[in-house]
Amino acid sequence: MNISLEETLLDAIRTIPDYPKPGIKFRDITTLLGNARAFRRAVDELVHPYAGTKIDKIAGIEARGFILGGAIAHQLSAGFIPIRKKGKLPHETVRVAYSLEYGIDEMEMHRDAVAPGEKVMLVDDLIATGGTAEGATKLLRQMGADIVAACFVIDLPELGGRSKLETLDVPVRTLISYD
Ligand code: PRP
Ligand code: ADE
């Protein structure tokens, strides 16, 4: 029997109530990552529209965007840019403050991680308010990147992140959503 992509992914992702704060339903992809079939399927589905498209680099957002982004970079023969929480990168950085569903933080990228005009795909596991992806978009564009797409396994549409990114002219690809 053929199991749909949506069923495969929904079955593989676990929801933790009240984490990290009361009222948050945390969509935990560690169970998806531990499921070889679901992990492979998620990566394949995220990349397949971009096979044959020139993408120089994947920018992965710490921490879960590193795991998916590394696999996607390998599939697309692209380089990888880590976008990290502040204070983790050793060389000269650009920094931006951002807010997300359950807090505020700052993220950084190495100044020399991207050259002007390079085509970059942004990758993370989930988009909620879009604050994190918006911050990453600002950093990449500040250094002259051309963001061709932003890809996420999970969309939480009620929180408006997808629309926020589309307003910034970033094409968004997501695989499943939760109301
Ligand atoms: C989660 C998720 C995204 C972000 C999305 O990361 O992996 O990066 O939240 O939220 P937003 O769309 O409201 O900005 P988190 O900050 O929990 O970091 P982690 O991956 O290091 O756990
Ligand atoms: N990041 C922001 N909101 C989240 C949620 N509900 N589950 C997992 N990661 C998140």
XYZ file of C-alpha atoms and ligand atoms in Angstrom:
211
model
C 0.000 0.000 0.000
C 1.248 3.503 -0.845
C 1.382 5.714 2.227
C 1.005 9.413 1.417
C 3.766 11.873 2.166
C 1.508 13.692 4.609
C 0.659 10.489 6.488
C 4.321 9.418 6.598
C 5.431 12.749 8.040
C 2.533 13.253 10.455
C 3.057 9.725 11.799
C 6.784 10.365 12.268
C 6.538 13.739 14.068
C 5.762 13.822 17.777
C 3.878 16.610 19.573
C 4.939 17.606 23.088
C 2.360 19.719 24.967
C 3.490 22.750 26.997
C 7.107 22.726 25.786
C 9.165 24.892 26.119
C 6.409 27.066 27.663
C 2.819 26.449 28.773
C 0.409 26.561 25.833
C 2.975 25.671 23.140
C 2.435 22.440 21.219
C 6.013 21.584 20.315
C 6.354 19.707 17.010
C 9.320 17.444 17.689
C 11.105 16.208 14.547
C 13.660 14.049 16.408
C 11.334 11.092 15.854
C 11.232 11.873 12.123
C 15.039 12.080 12.023
C 15.251 8.681 13.730
C 12.959 7.109 11.121
C 15.138 6.372 8.078
C 12.254 6.214 5.616
C 10.537 9.385 6.828
C 13.810 11.356 7.015
C 14.788 10.369 3.489
C 11.314 11.130 2.166
C 11.234 14.582 3.767
C 14.629 15.512 2.296
C 13.736 14.130 -1.158
C 10.422 16.008 -1.222
C 12.012 19.275 -0.140
C 14.661 19.148 -2.873
C 12.867 17.656 -5.858
C 11.449 20.934 -7.299
C 14.990 22.350 -7.278
C 16.789 19.507 -9.084
C 18.539 21.185 -12.010
C 18.183 24.693 -10.480
C 21.460 26.464 -9.776
C 21.767 26.793 -6.008
C 25.180 27.765 -4.677
C 24.527 27.381 -0.968
C 22.063 26.101 1.581
C 21.708 28.305 4.661
C 20.611 26.159 7.618
C 19.234 27.708 10.802
C 20.516 26.322 14.125
C 19.786 23.753 15.291
C 17.332 21.597 13.393
C 17.949 23.434 10.133
C 21.536 22.138 10.258
C 20.421 18.524 10.040
C 17.974 18.968 7.170
C 20.114 21.602 5.464
C 23.224 19.405 5.467
C 21.337 16.559 3.804
C 19.805 18.951 1.257
C 23.190 20.539 0.485
C 24.566 17.080 -0.276
C 21.615 16.251 -2.552
C 21.912 19.516 -4.490
C 25.740 19.570 -4.518
C 25.606 22.959 -2.808
C 27.746 24.492 -0.059
C 26.386 25.012 3.455
C 26.103 28.185 5.552
C 25.424 27.814 9.301
C 23.203 30.547 10.752
C 23.828 30.319 14.482
C 22.611 31.669 17.782
C 24.866 34.557 18.883
C 28.376 33.935 20.161
C 29.000 30.579 18.478
C 30.801 31.541 15.272
C 34.567 32.169 15.480
C 35.161 34.691 12.663
C 33.713 38.124 11.820
C 29.912 38.032 11.812
C 26.762 39.965 10.980
C 24.094 39.780 13.684
C 20.332 40.347 13.882
C 17.780 40.238 16.711
C 14.579 38.292 16.081
C 11.481 37.028 17.856
C 9.855 33.618 17.556
C 6.746 31.825 18.839
C 8.162 31.492 22.356
C 10.869 34.094 22.823
C 13.469 36.502 21.484
C 17.095 35.896 20.532
C 19.915 36.992 18.245
C 21.475 35.072 15.369
C 24.677 35.457 13.392
C 26.313 34.483 10.140
C 29.938 34.793 9.064
C 30.426 37.890 6.910
C 32.318 35.882 4.297
C 29.843 32.978 4.198
C 28.144 34.226 1.045
C 29.352 36.270 -1.940
C 27.117 38.931 -3.544
C 24.764 37.369 -6.094
C 25.126 33.803 -4.844
C 21.910 31.800 -5.004
C 20.925 30.565 -1.560
C 18.174 28.280 -0.252
C 17.151 28.825 3.368
C 16.297 25.637 5.321
C 14.721 24.979 8.709
C 12.467 22.305 10.168
C 9.497 24.552 10.916
C 8.054 27.992 10.254
C 5.752 29.470 12.886
C 5.715 33.285 13.251
C 8.457 33.517 10.626
C 10.581 35.709 12.923
C 13.538 33.340 12.712
C 13.391 32.981 8.925
C 12.901 36.743 8.535
C 16.057 37.338 10.608
C 18.010 34.872 8.474
C 16.687 36.537 5.312
C 17.955 39.922 6.567
C 21.438 38.533 7.272
C 21.717 36.804 3.896
C 20.453 39.820 1.952
C 22.737 42.155 3.899
C 25.640 40.191 2.428
C 24.116 40.288 -1.083
C 22.657 36.769 -1.317
C 19.881 36.008 -3.802
C 17.412 33.882 -1.791
C 15.776 31.521 -4.281
C 13.595 29.654 -1.776
C 12.957 28.919 1.884
C 12.091 25.286 2.683
C 10.558 23.823 5.830
C 9.068 20.450 6.694
C 6.356 21.999 8.902
C 4.168 25.095 8.531
C 2.070 26.511 11.370
C -0.111 28.720 9.131
C -2.095 30.324 11.944
C 1.094 32.041 13.098
C 1.568 33.753 9.736
C 5.225 33.014 8.988
C 4.706 31.838 5.449
C 2.819 35.029 4.500
C 5.493 37.139 6.198
C 8.246 35.568 4.079
C 6.198 35.802 0.900
C 5.732 39.532 1.606
C 9.534 39.726 1.577
C 9.532 38.053 -1.879
C 10.944 34.783 -0.577
C 9.261 31.769 -2.246
C 8.282 29.255 0.457
C 8.055 25.451 0.253
C 6.574 23.431 3.128
C 5.496 19.778 3.287
C 2.851 19.580 6.040
C 0.905 21.957 8.226
C -0.789 21.858 11.626
C -3.819 24.042 12.469
C 12.471 26.670 16.202
C 12.448 26.164 14.776
C 12.650 27.422 13.984
C 11.918 28.473 14.813
C 10.614 28.819 14.170
O 13.781 26.858 16.604
O 13.460 25.197 14.536
O 14.024 27.774 13.863
O 11.730 27.898 16.105
O 9.882 29.773 14.892
P 9.388 31.154 14.274
O 8.886 30.898 12.868
O 8.308 31.605 15.212
O 10.541 32.098 14.256
P 14.247 27.205 18.094
O 14.386 28.691 18.216
O 13.354 26.494 19.055
O 15.733 26.665 18.151
P 16.411 25.213 18.141
O 16.241 24.655 16.731
O 17.829 25.527 18.451
O 15.728 24.348 19.165
N 9.307 26.776 16.775
C 8.357 27.707 16.963
N 7.198 27.139 17.315
C 7.438 25.792 17.367
C 6.619 24.665 17.670
N 5.329 24.825 17.980
N 7.180 23.441 17.621
C 8.496 23.308 17.292
N 9.304 24.334 17.001
C 8.769 25.565 17.039
